[in-house]
Coordinates of C-alpha atoms in Angstrom, one line a residue:
Chain Z
M1 CA 205.4 38.8 67.9
T2 CA 206.4 42.2 66.7
V3 CA 209.6 43.6 68.0
I4 CA 209.4 47.1 69.4
P5 CA 212.1 49.3 67.9
A6 CA 214.7 50.4 70.4
V7 CA 214.0 54.0 69.3
Q8 CA 211.2 55.5 67.4
T9 CA 210.6 59.1 66.6
H10 CA 207.8 60.7 64.7
A11 CA 208.1 64.3 63.4
L12 CA 210.3 65.0 66.3
G13 CA 211.5 68.6 66.6
K14 CA 213.4 70.8 69.1
R15 CA 213.4 74.5 68.9
Y16 CA 215.7 76.9 70.8
G17 CA 214.2 80.3 70.6
S18 CA 213.4 80.8 67.0
R19 CA 216.0 78.3 65.7
W20 CA 215.0 74.7 65.1
A21 CA 218.0 72.5 66.2
L22 CA 216.1 69.4 65.0
R23 CA 213.0 69.3 62.8
D24 CA 210.5 66.8 61.5
C25 CA 212.8 63.9 62.5
S26 CA 211.1 60.5 61.9
L27 CA 213.2 57.3 62.3
A28 CA 213.2 53.9 63.8
I29 CA 216.2 52.1 65.2
A30 CA 216.0 48.4 65.2
S31 CA 216.5 46.5 68.4
G32 CA 219.9 44.8 68.5
S33 CA 221.4 47.1 65.8
V34 CA 224.5 49.2 66.0
T35 CA 223.5 52.5 64.4
A36 CA 225.7 55.4 63.5
L37 CA 224.3 58.9 63.6
V38 CA 226.4 61.1 61.3
G39 CA 226.3 64.7 60.3
P40 CA 228.4 67.9 60.4
N41 CA 228.7 69.8 63.7
G42 CA 225.5 71.6 64.4
A43 CA 223.4 69.1 62.5
G44 CA 221.3 68.3 65.5
K45 CA 223.0 65.0 66.6
T46 CA 223.4 65.9 70.3
T47 CA 220.0 67.5 70.3
L48 CA 218.5 64.2 69.1
L49 CA 220.4 62.1 71.6
H50 CA 219.4 64.4 74.5
L51 CA 215.7 64.0 73.4
L52 CA 216.1 60.2 73.5
I53 CA 217.5 60.1 77.0
G54 CA 215.0 62.6 78.4
L55 CA 217.6 65.4 79.0
S56 CA 215.4 67.8 77.0
E57 CA 211.7 68.1 76.1
P58 CA 210.5 67.9 72.5
S59 CA 209.1 71.1 71.0
A60 CA 207.2 69.0 68.4
G61 CA 206.5 65.4 67.6
E62 CA 207.0 62.2 69.5
V63 CA 209.8 60.1 70.8
R64 CA 209.6 56.5 72.1
V65 CA 212.5 54.7 73.7
L66 CA 212.0 51.0 74.2
G67 CA 208.4 51.7 73.6
W68 CA 208.0 54.5 76.2
S69 CA 208.3 58.2 76.5
P70 CA 211.6 59.2 78.2
R71 CA 210.0 62.4 79.6
E72 CA 206.7 60.9 80.7
Q73 CA 207.9 57.5 81.9
P74 CA 211.5 58.2 83.0
Q75 CA 211.3 55.5 85.7
V76 CA 210.6 52.9 83.0
V77 CA 213.1 54.2 80.4
L78 CA 216.1 55.5 82.2
P79 CA 217.2 52.4 84.1
R80 CA 217.3 50.6 80.8
V81 CA 219.4 53.2 78.9
G82 CA 223.1 53.9 79.2
F83 CA 224.5 57.2 78.1
V84 CA 228.1 58.2 77.4
A85 CA 228.4 61.9 76.9
Q86 CA 230.9 63.5 74.6
E87 CA 233.4 64.6 77.3
H88 CA 233.1 61.3 79.2
P89 CA 232.1 63.1 82.4
L90 CA 233.5 61.5 85.5
Y91 CA 234.1 62.9 89.0
R92 CA 237.8 63.9 88.5
G93 CA 238.8 63.8 92.2
F94 CA 237.2 60.4 92.7
S95 CA 239.0 57.1 92.7
L96 CA 237.6 54.3 90.5
A97 CA 236.4 52.5 93.6
E98 CA 234.4 55.6 94.5
M99 CA 233.1 55.9 91.0
L100 CA 231.8 52.3 91.2
N101 CA 230.2 53.2 94.5
V102 CA 228.3 56.0 92.9
G103 CA 227.2 53.7 90.1
R104 CA 226.1 51.0 92.5
K105 CA 224.0 53.5 94.6
L106 CA 222.4 55.2 91.6
N107 CA 221.5 52.1 89.6
A108 CA 219.1 49.3 90.6
H109 CA 220.5 46.8 88.1
W110 CA 224.1 47.5 88.8
D111 CA 226.5 44.7 87.8
E112 CA 229.5 45.2 90.1
G113 CA 231.2 42.0 88.8
L114 CA 231.1 43.2 85.2
A115 CA 232.5 46.6 86.2
R116 CA 235.4 45.1 88.2
E117 CA 236.2 42.5 85.6
R118 CA 236.3 45.0 82.8
L119 CA 238.5 47.4 84.8
A120 CA 240.9 44.5 85.7
R121 CA 241.1 43.5 82.0
L122 CA 241.9 47.1 81.1
D123 CA 244.6 47.1 83.8
I124 CA 243.1 50.1 85.5
P125 CA 243.6 49.8 89.3
L126 CA 240.6 50.6 91.5
G127 CA 242.6 53.0 93.7
Q128 CA 243.5 55.2 90.8
K129 CA 242.1 58.7 90.7
V130 CA 240.1 59.6 87.7
H131 CA 242.1 62.7 86.8
R132 CA 245.3 60.6 86.6
L133 CA 243.8 58.5 83.8
S134 CA 244.7 59.0 80.1
S135 CA 241.8 60.2 77.9
G136 CA 241.6 56.7 76.4
Q137 CA 241.3 55.1 79.9
Q138 CA 238.7 57.7 80.9
A139 CA 236.6 56.8 77.8
Q140 CA 236.9 53.1 78.8
V141 CA 235.8 53.9 82.4
A142 CA 232.8 55.9 81.1
L143 CA 231.9 52.9 78.9
T144 CA 232.4 50.5 81.8
L145 CA 230.1 52.5 84.0
A146 CA 227.4 52.7 81.3
L147 CA 227.7 48.9 80.6
A148 CA 227.5 48.0 84.3
K149 CA 224.0 49.4 84.3
R150 CA 223.2 46.4 82.0
P151 CA 221.4 48.7 79.6
E152 CA 219.2 47.6 76.7
L153 CA 220.1 50.7 74.8
L154 CA 223.5 52.4 74.9
V155 CA 223.7 55.9 73.6
L156 CA 227.1 57.4 72.9
D157 CA 227.7 61.0 71.8
E158 CA 230.9 61.3 69.8
P159 CA 232.6 58.5 71.8
V160 CA 235.9 58.4 69.9
A161 CA 236.3 61.9 68.6
A162 CA 238.9 62.9 71.3
L163 CA 240.8 59.7 71.3
D164 CA 244.1 58.8 69.5
P165 CA 243.9 56.0 66.9
L166 CA 245.1 53.3 69.3
A167 CA 242.7 54.3 72.1
R168 CA 239.9 54.6 69.5
R169 CA 240.5 51.1 68.3
E170 CA 240.6 49.7 71.8
F171 CA 237.4 51.5 72.7
L172 CA 235.6 50.1 69.7
Q173 CA 236.9 46.6 70.4
S174 CA 235.4 46.9 74.0
L175 CA 232.2 48.2 72.6
M176 CA 231.9 45.4 70.0
E177 CA 232.6 42.8 72.6
A178 CA 229.7 44.1 74.7
V179 CA 227.5 44.0 71.6
A180 CA 228.6 40.4 70.9
E181 CA 227.3 39.4 74.4
G182 CA 223.9 40.2 73.1
G183 CA 220.8 42.0 74.1
L184 CA 222.3 45.5 73.5
T185 CA 221.2 48.1 71.0
V186 CA 223.8 50.8 70.3
L187 CA 223.3 54.3 68.9
L188 CA 226.4 56.4 68.5
S189 CA 227.0 59.8 66.9
S190 CA 230.2 60.6 65.0
H191 CA 231.6 62.7 62.3
I192 CA 234.4 60.1 61.6
V193 CA 232.9 58.0 58.9
S194 CA 235.9 55.8 58.0
E195 CA 235.7 53.6 61.1
L196 CA 231.9 53.4 61.3
E197 CA 231.7 51.0 58.4
R198 CA 233.4 48.3 60.4
V199 CA 231.5 48.9 63.6
C200 CA 228.0 49.8 62.6
D201 CA 225.3 48.0 60.7
H202 CA 222.9 50.9 60.3
L203 CA 223.4 54.6 59.4
V204 CA 221.3 57.7 59.9
I205 CA 222.5 60.9 58.1
L206 CA 221.4 64.0 59.8
A207 CA 222.0 67.5 58.3
A208 CA 220.6 70.9 59.0
G209 CA 218.3 69.5 61.6
G210 CA 216.7 66.8 59.4
V211 CA 217.1 63.2 58.5
R212 CA 218.6 62.9 55.0
L213 CA 219.0 59.1 54.8
A214 CA 218.4 56.1 57.1
G215 CA 218.9 52.4 56.6
S216 CA 221.1 49.4 56.8
I217 CA 224.7 50.1 55.6
E218 CA 224.5 47.0 53.4
Q219 CA 221.4 48.3 51.7
I220 CA 222.8 51.8 51.4
L221 CA 226.0 50.6 49.7
A222 CA 224.0 48.3 47.4
S223 CA 221.6 51.0 46.3
H224 CA 224.0 53.9 45.5
R225 CA 226.0 54.0 42.3
L226 CA 228.3 56.5 40.7
L227 CA 227.3 56.9 37.0
V228 CA 229.6 58.4 34.4
G229 CA 228.3 59.1 31.0
P230 CA 227.8 61.6 28.1
R231 CA 227.0 65.1 29.1
V232 CA 223.4 65.7 30.1
D233 CA 222.2 69.3 30.9
P234 CA 221.4 69.8 34.5
D235 CA 217.8 70.2 33.5
G236 CA 217.9 67.0 31.6
V237 CA 219.3 64.9 34.4
A238 CA 216.0 64.7 36.2
R239 CA 214.2 63.8 32.9
E240 CA 216.7 61.1 31.9
H241 CA 217.2 59.7 35.3
Q242 CA 213.8 60.1 36.8
K243 CA 213.8 56.5 37.9
H244 CA 216.7 57.2 40.2
A245 CA 217.2 59.8 42.9
V246 CA 220.1 62.0 41.9
I247 CA 222.0 62.9 45.1
Q248 CA 225.0 64.7 43.5
E249 CA 225.8 65.8 40.0
S250 CA 228.7 67.4 38.2
H251 CA 229.2 68.3 34.6
T252 CA 232.0 69.0 32.2
E253 CA 231.5 69.9 28.6
R254 CA 231.3 66.3 27.5
Q255 CA 230.7 64.3 30.6
T256 CA 228.2 64.1 33.4
T257 CA 228.9 62.3 36.7
L258 CA 226.0 61.4 39.0
L259 CA 225.8 59.8 42.4
V260 CA 222.3 58.2 42.4
R261 CA 220.2 56.1 44.6
L262 CA 218.8 53.3 42.4
N263 CA 215.1 52.8 42.6
G264 CA 214.9 49.3 41.3
A265 CA 215.3 50.1 37.6
G266 CA 218.5 49.2 35.7
V267 CA 221.1 51.7 34.5
D268 CA 221.3 52.9 30.8
V269 CA 224.1 50.9 29.1
R270 CA 225.8 54.1 27.9
W271 CA 226.5 55.0 31.5
R272 CA 229.4 53.5 33.4
S273 CA 228.2 52.4 36.8
D274 CA 230.6 52.0 39.8
D275 CA 230.3 51.1 43.4
V276 CA 230.5 54.0 45.9
G277 CA 232.1 53.9 49.4
L278 CA 230.2 54.8 52.5
E279 CA 232.2 58.0 53.0
E280 CA 231.4 59.2 49.5
V281 CA 227.7 58.5 50.0
V282 CA 227.7 60.4 53.3
L283 CA 229.5 63.4 51.8
A284 CA 227.2 63.5 48.8
Y285 CA 224.1 63.7 51.1
L286 CA 225.8 66.4 53.2
G287 CA 226.8 68.3 50.1
Q288 CA 223.2 68.2 49.0
Q289 CA 222.3 71.0 51.3
S290 CA 224.1 73.6 49.2
M291 CA 222.7 72.1 46.0
R292 CA 219.2 72.5 47.3
R293 CA 219.7 76.1 48.2
T294 CA 220.5 77.0 44.6
E295 CA 217.8 74.8 43.0
P296 CA 214.9 74.8 45.5
E297 CA 212.3 73.7 43.0
R298 CA 213.8 70.2 42.8
D299 CA 213.0 67.7 45.5
L300 CA 215.8 65.2 45.7
T301 CA 215.9 64.6 49.4
E302 CA 213.1 62.2 50.1
V303 CA 214.2 59.8 52.8
A304 CA 214.7 56.1 52.1
S305 CA 213.1 54.0 54.7
Chain G
M1 CA 243.1 28.4 65.8
I2 CA 243.5 31.1 63.1
E3 CA 243.6 34.8 63.5
F4 CA 241.8 37.1 61.1
R5 CA 243.3 40.2 59.5
L6 CA 241.4 42.9 57.6
N7 CA 242.5 45.0 54.6
S8 CA 240.4 48.1 54.7
R9 CA 241.7 49.2 51.2
S10 CA 240.9 46.0 49.3
G11 CA 237.3 47.0 48.6
V12 CA 236.3 43.5 49.5
P13 CA 233.4 43.6 52.1
T14 CA 234.6 42.7 55.6
Y15 CA 232.4 39.5 55.9
L16 CA 233.8 38.3 52.6
Q17 CA 237.4 38.8 53.8
L18 CA 236.6 36.6 56.8
V19 CA 235.0 33.9 54.5
Q20 CA 237.9 34.0 52.2
Q21 CA 240.5 33.6 55.0
V22 CA 238.7 30.6 56.4
R23 CA 238.5 29.0 53.0
H24 CA 242.2 29.8 52.4
A25 CA 243.1 28.3 55.8
V26 CA 241.1 25.1 55.0
R27 CA 242.7 24.8 51.6
L28 CA 246.2 25.1 53.1
G29 CA 245.4 22.6 55.8
L30 CA 245.8 25.2 58.6
L31 CA 242.3 24.3 59.6
Q32 CA 241.3 20.7 59.8
P33 CA 237.9 19.0 60.2
G34 CA 237.0 19.4 63.9
D35 CA 239.0 22.5 64.4
Q36 CA 237.1 25.4 66.0
L37 CA 236.9 28.9 64.5
P38 CA 237.5 31.9 66.8
T39 CA 234.3 32.9 68.7
V40 CA 232.4 35.9 67.6
K41 CA 233.5 37.8 70.7
E42 CA 237.1 37.0 70.1
V43 CA 236.9 38.2 66.5
V44 CA 235.2 41.5 67.3
G45 CA 237.5 42.0 70.3
G46 CA 240.4 41.7 68.0
L47 CA 239.3 43.6 64.9
A48 CA 236.8 46.1 66.4
I49 CA 234.1 45.0 63.9
N50 CA 230.3 44.5 64.2
P51 CA 229.4 41.1 65.6
N52 CA 226.8 40.7 62.8
T53 CA 229.6 40.8 60.3
V54 CA 231.2 37.8 61.9
L55 CA 227.9 36.0 62.2
K56 CA 227.2 36.7 58.5
A57 CA 230.6 35.2 57.5
Y58 CA 230.0 32.1 59.7
R59 CA 226.5 31.7 58.3
E60 CA 227.8 31.8 54.8
L61 CA 230.5 29.2 55.6
D62 CA 227.8 27.1 57.3
H63 CA 225.6 27.4 54.2
E64 CA 228.5 26.2 52.0
G65 CA 228.9 23.2 54.3
L66 CA 232.4 24.1 55.2
V67 CA 231.7 24.7 58.9
E68 CA 229.0 23.8 61.4
A69 CA 227.6 25.9 64.2
R70 CA 227.1 23.8 67.4
R71 CA 224.8 25.5 69.8
G72 CA 226.5 26.8 72.9
Q73 CA 229.9 25.5 71.8
G74 CA 231.0 27.4 68.8
T75 CA 231.7 27.0 65.1
F76 CA 233.7 24.0 63.8
V77 CA 235.3 23.0 60.6
L78 CA 233.3 20.2 59.0
Q79 CA 235.2 19.1 56.0
G80 CA 238.1 19.9 53.7
L81 CA 237.4 21.9 50.6
T82 CA 236.3 19.9 47.6
T83 CA 238.3 21.0 44.7
T84 CA 237.5 20.3 41.0
T85 CA 239.3 17.5 39.3
P86 CA 242.2 18.5 37.0
A87 CA 240.1 17.4 34.0
E88 CA 237.2 19.6 35.0
H89 CA 239.6 22.5 35.6
A90 CA 241.1 22.1 32.2
A91 CA 237.7 21.9 30.4
L92 CA 236.5 25.1 32.2
R93 CA 239.7 26.9 31.3
A94 CA 239.5 25.9 27.6
A95 CA 235.8 27.1 27.4
L96 CA 236.7 30.4 29.0
L97 CA 239.6 30.8 26.6
R98 CA 237.3 30.3 23.6
W99 CA 234.9 32.9 25.0
I100 CA 237.8 35.4 25.4
E101 CA 238.8 34.8 21.7
R102 CA 235.3 35.6 20.7
A103 CA 235.3 38.8 22.8
Q104 CA 238.6 39.8 21.1
E105 CA 237.1 39.3 17.7
A106 CA 234.2 41.5 18.8
G107 CA 236.8 44.2 19.5
F108 CA 237.3 43.9 23.3
D109 CA 240.8 44.6 24.7
E110 CA 242.1 43.0 27.9
E111 CA 240.6 45.6 30.1
G112 CA 237.2 45.4 28.4
V113 CA 237.2 41.6 28.7
A114 CA 238.1 41.8 32.4
A115 CA 235.4 44.4 33.1
L116 CA 232.7 42.4 31.3
F117 CA 233.8 39.2 33.1
A118 CA 233.8 40.8 36.5
A119 CA 230.3 42.3 35.9
V120 CA 228.9 39.0 34.8
V121 CA 230.5 37.1 37.8
R122 CA 229.1 39.7 40.1
S123 CA 225.5 39.7 38.8
A124 CA 225.5 35.9 38.6
F125 CA 226.5 35.6 42.3
I126 CA 224.3 38.4 43.4
E127 CA 221.3 36.6 41.8
E128 CA 222.4 33.4 43.4
A129 CA 222.6 35.0 46.8
A130 CA 219.2 36.7 46.4

C-alpha cells in the first residue's frame, strides 16, 4: 500500500497583482512527519500555508492535502485539518467554556474530553475570559482548540514567534506530546531555526517565493559539509567541485571556504571537511539569493528531493 | 526511572545523547534489568523533542540488546552492560599505543592523531550503521 503524502504540491504558485508571492513550488510532506517551513519574512510561507488550508486559490499549479484539493473538496479536507494562525485568533470577550462551545458546534469530530483534559492540565479555568490569558496561555488554548478537532494534519503559522522562551518550550512540549500520541502530521512555519532541530524531522527552506531545499533533517545534516582548502578562483570552484553543489563560497588570498551539498563523491584530501549545523545550512541557502543575483549564469539551486 | 537531559551545545545528536544516558545509567546500576524507561510521551513532554528521536534512541538500544520493547507496555531494561575483561582492555590499549607511536614517527602531533582517530572511528561506525 502506498501512503498518500499529507501534503503534495506541484508547480504551485500564487500571484498578487503582478507579484508572485509563491512560484513553482513542488514538494511533498510525508504523513506522520513534523516539518518545519523556514525562510525570511516575505518568503511566501504564510501564502503556502493559506493555499494548503483553502484560504486562498492557487494562481498556478496544484495542491493536494490528504489526497484532495482544499478548494474543490473542502468538505473532505477541512474537517481533517487543524490550523493555528500566527496571532492565535480567539474571541477575546469569550470565556474558555464559550470557546469550547464554538468548537463543538463547528466541528463534527470535536473531542470535548481532550479539550477539557488539556485545559485542566494547563491549569486554565474554563470560566476565564480569553483576553485575561497570557500570550503563552492563548497559544496553548489555540493549540487545544485545533487538536480537539482530532486533525490528521496540523498547520501552524509561526506558532512560537511571539512567545517568551519558557512559554515557547511549554508550547513545543504540548505539541510533541500530541505528536507522540500518533496519527498526526505537523507542518509549522518559523524563522527561529535553533529550536526546530529538536522538534522537527523534516525541513523545507523557502526563499523569494520558491523552494530552495527540502528533505529530512538527518539527511540534510549528513549531506552538507564545510570544506576549507587552498585558494581556488571563483571560476575554478565549479570546475574543481563539479561533483558537489556549492551553496556558499568565500575566498581569501590563500584560502577558499565552501559550504557544499555532497553528491555521493568523496572529498579531495587537501580539503578539510567539517560538519555543519542546521542553522548554518539554512543561512547558506538563504544567502544564496544575493549570490545568484551577481552570478546569474551559474545554477546552484537545484532542489534536493 | 531516569530523567533525560539534553546538552544542545555538545554537538552530539539528540538521539545519541539519550542512548548514552541510558547506557551510562545501566553501567552505574541506576537502571537494573526489568526497569522501565520513560515512555516516549513522557520524554517528549519533558524535553520538547520530536517523538521519532526518542523512538530512534530506543530502537538503537533494542538493537544492542540492552532494552526490549514490549508491545503496549513500554521499553524495559533487559540486561546489564557486558564490559570487556581487564585483559582484553589492556591488549586493546597496548595495540592503540603502538599505532600512536607509528603515527608520531610519521610526523603526527597530538591534534593530528586525535583528528585521524576520530575520523576513522566515525567512518567505521557510519559504515556499520549503514
